[in-house]
Amino acid sequence: MSPISHLLASWLTAEAAGLERRDRALVTIAGIAADLDGLGYLAEAMTNESAEPLLWYSRWHHVLGHNLAFAVVLGAACAALGASRLRAALTSLLAFHLHLLYDVVGSKGPDGDHLPIAYLYPFSFGWQLEWSGQWELNAWPNVLFAAVLLGLSLFCAWSRARSPVELFSARADGLLTAALRRRWPRPVFTPSKP
């Protein structure tokens, strides 16, 4: 799945857990941090034509950051930095594992390669998470899932006055919320008289 889908899903997980802004940010970071191992793509692309290409993406994506040990490190970091330590840690573990689930379901490469996840790395490569029906990154289920996540995020912006934009700018988040509420005003309910 795309990093944007992972970001939206992680933020919505934190939002559903009722965490405050700082903890929502921590959980969202934990939910997308697994894809740091995908940064090897840059080195691989730049050295692809050289005599000794750096195969950092091919060898290490879905390995270095997509495992239980990394999840524990992220959970501990969220526990140390979170305002609601236990809830932040547990929600970060949930967001991280949802990231893995989404990758198992929807991260097949354009060349048809399935990307298994070495869940027990660095202790073992023996047990890997993989699904033979894995969708390609640009398959319609991934596009639909991204659209649903975006719709839910916009609904949160309208109904709760916060969105994933808060991760980058509280002011921009407020502007988005205000714009949505101007376009679709919230209904005002008045009690009926008996």
Coordinates of C-alpha atoms in Angstrom, one line a residue:
M1 CA 0.0 0.0 0.0
S2 CA 1.1 3.6 -0.5
P3 CA 2.7 5.5 2.3
I4 CA -0.2 7.9 2.2
S5 CA -2.6 5.1 2.9
H6 CA -0.5 3.9 5.8
L7 CA -0.4 7.4 7.2
L8 CA -4.2 7.9 7.0
A9 CA -4.8 4.4 8.4
S10 CA -2.4 5.0 11.3
W11 CA -3.8 8.4 12.1
L12 CA -7.4 7.1 12.0
T13 CA -6.3 4.2 14.4
A14 CA -5.0 6.8 16.8
E15 CA -8.1 8.9 16.4
A16 CA -10.3 6.0 17.1
A17 CA -8.3 5.2 20.3
G18 CA -9.2 8.7 21.6
L19 CA -5.6 9.8 22.0
E20 CA -4.6 13.4 22.3
R21 CA -2.7 15.2 19.5
R22 CA 0.8 14.3 20.6
D23 CA 0.0 10.7 21.0
R24 CA -1.9 10.6 17.7
A25 CA 1.3 11.9 16.1
L26 CA 3.5 9.3 17.8
V27 CA 1.1 6.5 16.7
T28 CA 0.9 7.8 13.2
I29 CA 4.7 7.8 13.0
A30 CA 4.9 4.3 14.4
G31 CA 2.4 3.2 11.8
I32 CA 4.4 4.5 8.9
A33 CA 7.9 4.0 10.3
A34 CA 8.1 0.4 8.9
D35 CA 8.5 1.9 5.4
L36 CA 11.8 3.5 6.4
D37 CA 13.4 0.4 5.0
G38 CA 12.0 1.4 1.6
L39 CA 14.4 4.4 1.5
G40 CA 17.0 2.0 0.1
Y41 CA 15.2 2.4 -3.2
L42 CA 17.0 5.7 -3.7
A43 CA 20.5 4.2 -3.4
E44 CA 19.5 1.3 -5.6
A45 CA 18.1 3.5 -8.3
M46 CA 21.2 5.7 -8.3
T47 CA 23.6 2.8 -8.5
N48 CA 21.5 0.5 -10.7
E49 CA 23.7 1.0 -13.8
S50 CA 27.0 0.7 -11.9
A51 CA 29.3 -2.3 -11.8
E52 CA 28.3 -3.0 -8.2
P53 CA 24.7 -1.7 -7.6
L54 CA 23.5 -1.3 -4.0
L55 CA 20.6 -3.6 -3.7
W56 CA 19.4 -2.1 -0.5
Y57 CA 15.7 -1.9 -1.6
S58 CA 15.6 -5.4 -3.2
R59 CA 17.2 -7.1 -0.2
W60 CA 16.0 -5.1 2.7
H61 CA 12.5 -3.6 2.0
H62 CA 9.9 -5.5 4.1
V63 CA 12.8 -6.8 6.2
L64 CA 14.5 -4.1 8.4
G65 CA 11.4 -2.2 9.4
H66 CA 8.7 -4.8 8.9
N67 CA 9.3 -7.1 11.9
L68 CA 8.4 -7.8 15.5
A69 CA 11.7 -6.4 16.9
F70 CA 11.1 -3.0 15.2
A71 CA 7.5 -3.0 16.5
V72 CA 8.7 -3.5 20.0
V73 CA 11.2 -0.6 19.6
L74 CA 8.5 1.7 18.3
G75 CA 6.1 0.6 21.1
A76 CA 8.7 1.4 23.7
A77 CA 9.4 4.8 22.1
C78 CA 5.7 5.6 22.2
A79 CA 5.5 4.5 25.8
A80 CA 8.5 6.7 26.7
L81 CA 7.3 9.8 24.8
G82 CA 3.5 9.5 25.0
A83 CA 1.3 11.5 27.3
S84 CA -0.9 8.4 27.8
R85 CA 2.0 6.0 27.8
L86 CA 0.3 2.6 27.9
R87 CA -2.5 3.6 25.4
A88 CA 0.1 5.2 23.1
A89 CA 2.3 2.1 23.2
L90 CA -0.6 -0.4 22.6
T91 CA -2.1 1.8 19.8
S92 CA 1.3 2.1 18.1
L93 CA 1.6 -1.7 18.1
L94 CA -1.8 -2.0 16.6
A95 CA -1.1 0.6 13.9
F96 CA 2.3 -1.0 13.1
H97 CA 0.6 -4.5 12.8
L98 CA -2.1 -3.0 10.6
H99 CA 0.6 -1.7 8.4
L100 CA 2.0 -5.2 8.1
L101 CA -1.4 -6.6 7.3
Y102 CA -2.0 -4.0 4.6
D103 CA 1.4 -4.8 3.1
V104 CA 0.7 -8.5 3.1
V105 CA -2.7 -7.9 1.4
G106 CA -1.8 -5.1 -1.1
S107 CA 1.9 -4.7 -1.9
K108 CA 2.6 -6.9 -4.9
G109 CA 5.1 -5.2 -7.2
P110 CA 4.4 -4.2 -10.8
D111 CA 6.6 -7.1 -12.0
G112 CA 4.3 -9.6 -10.1
D113 CA 6.7 -10.2 -7.3
H114 CA 5.1 -10.9 -3.9
L115 CA 6.8 -9.1 -1.1
P116 CA 6.9 -11.4 2.0
I117 CA 7.5 -9.9 5.4
A118 CA 10.3 -11.4 7.5
Y119 CA 8.3 -11.0 10.8
L120 CA 10.9 -12.6 13.1
Y121 CA 13.9 -10.8 11.6
P122 CA 16.7 -10.5 12.9
F123 CA 16.2 -13.8 14.7
S124 CA 14.9 -15.8 11.9
F125 CA 14.1 -15.7 8.2
G126 CA 12.3 -19.0 8.5
W127 CA 8.8 -17.6 9.1
Q128 CA 7.5 -15.0 6.7
L129 CA 4.1 -13.4 6.3
E130 CA 2.9 -13.8 2.7
W131 CA -0.4 -14.1 0.9
S132 CA -0.6 -15.6 -2.6
G133 CA -3.6 -13.3 -3.5
Q134 CA -1.6 -10.1 -2.8
W135 CA -2.9 -7.1 -4.8
E136 CA -0.7 -5.0 -6.9
L137 CA 0.0 -1.5 -5.6
N138 CA -2.1 0.1 -8.2
A139 CA -5.0 -2.5 -8.0
W140 CA -8.5 -1.2 -7.6
P141 CA -8.9 -2.5 -4.0
N142 CA -5.9 -0.4 -2.9
V143 CA -7.3 2.6 -4.7
L144 CA -10.7 2.1 -3.1
F145 CA -9.1 1.6 0.3
A146 CA -7.2 4.8 -0.1
A147 CA -10.4 6.6 -1.1
V148 CA -12.3 5.2 2.0
L149 CA -9.4 6.3 4.3
L150 CA -9.4 9.8 2.8
G151 CA -13.2 10.0 3.2
L152 CA -13.0 8.9 6.8
S153 CA -10.3 11.5 7.5
L154 CA -12.4 14.2 5.9
F155 CA -15.4 13.1 8.0
C156 CA -13.2 13.4 11.1
A157 CA -12.2 16.9 10.0
W158 CA -15.8 17.9 9.6
S159 CA -17.2 16.2 12.7
R160 CA -14.3 16.3 15.2
A161 CA -12.4 19.4 14.0
R162 CA -9.2 17.5 13.4
S163 CA -7.6 15.7 10.5
P164 CA -4.2 14.1 9.6
V165 CA -3.2 17.6 8.5
E166 CA -2.6 18.3 12.2
L167 CA 0.6 16.3 12.0
F168 CA 2.1 19.0 9.8
S169 CA 0.3 22.2 10.8
A170 CA -2.4 23.0 13.4
R171 CA -3.2 26.2 11.5
A172 CA -3.7 24.3 8.2
D173 CA -5.8 21.7 10.0
G174 CA -8.0 24.5 11.4
L175 CA -8.4 26.0 7.9
L176 CA -9.4 22.6 6.4
T177 CA -11.9 22.0 9.2
A178 CA -13.4 25.5 8.8
A179 CA -13.6 25.1 5.0
L180 CA -15.4 21.7 5.3
R181 CA -17.8 23.1 7.9
R182 CA -18.6 26.2 5.8
R183 CA -19.3 23.9 2.8
W184 CA -21.4 21.4 4.8
P185 CA -22.6 23.1 8.0
R186 CA -23.2 20.8 10.9
P187 CA -26.9 20.3 11.7
V188 CA -28.2 22.1 14.7
F189 CA -30.8 20.1 16.7
T190 CA -33.3 21.9 18.8
P191 CA -35.4 19.9 21.2
S192 CA -39.0 19.7 20.2
K193 CA -41.6 21.1 22.5
P194 CA -44.2 18.7 24.0

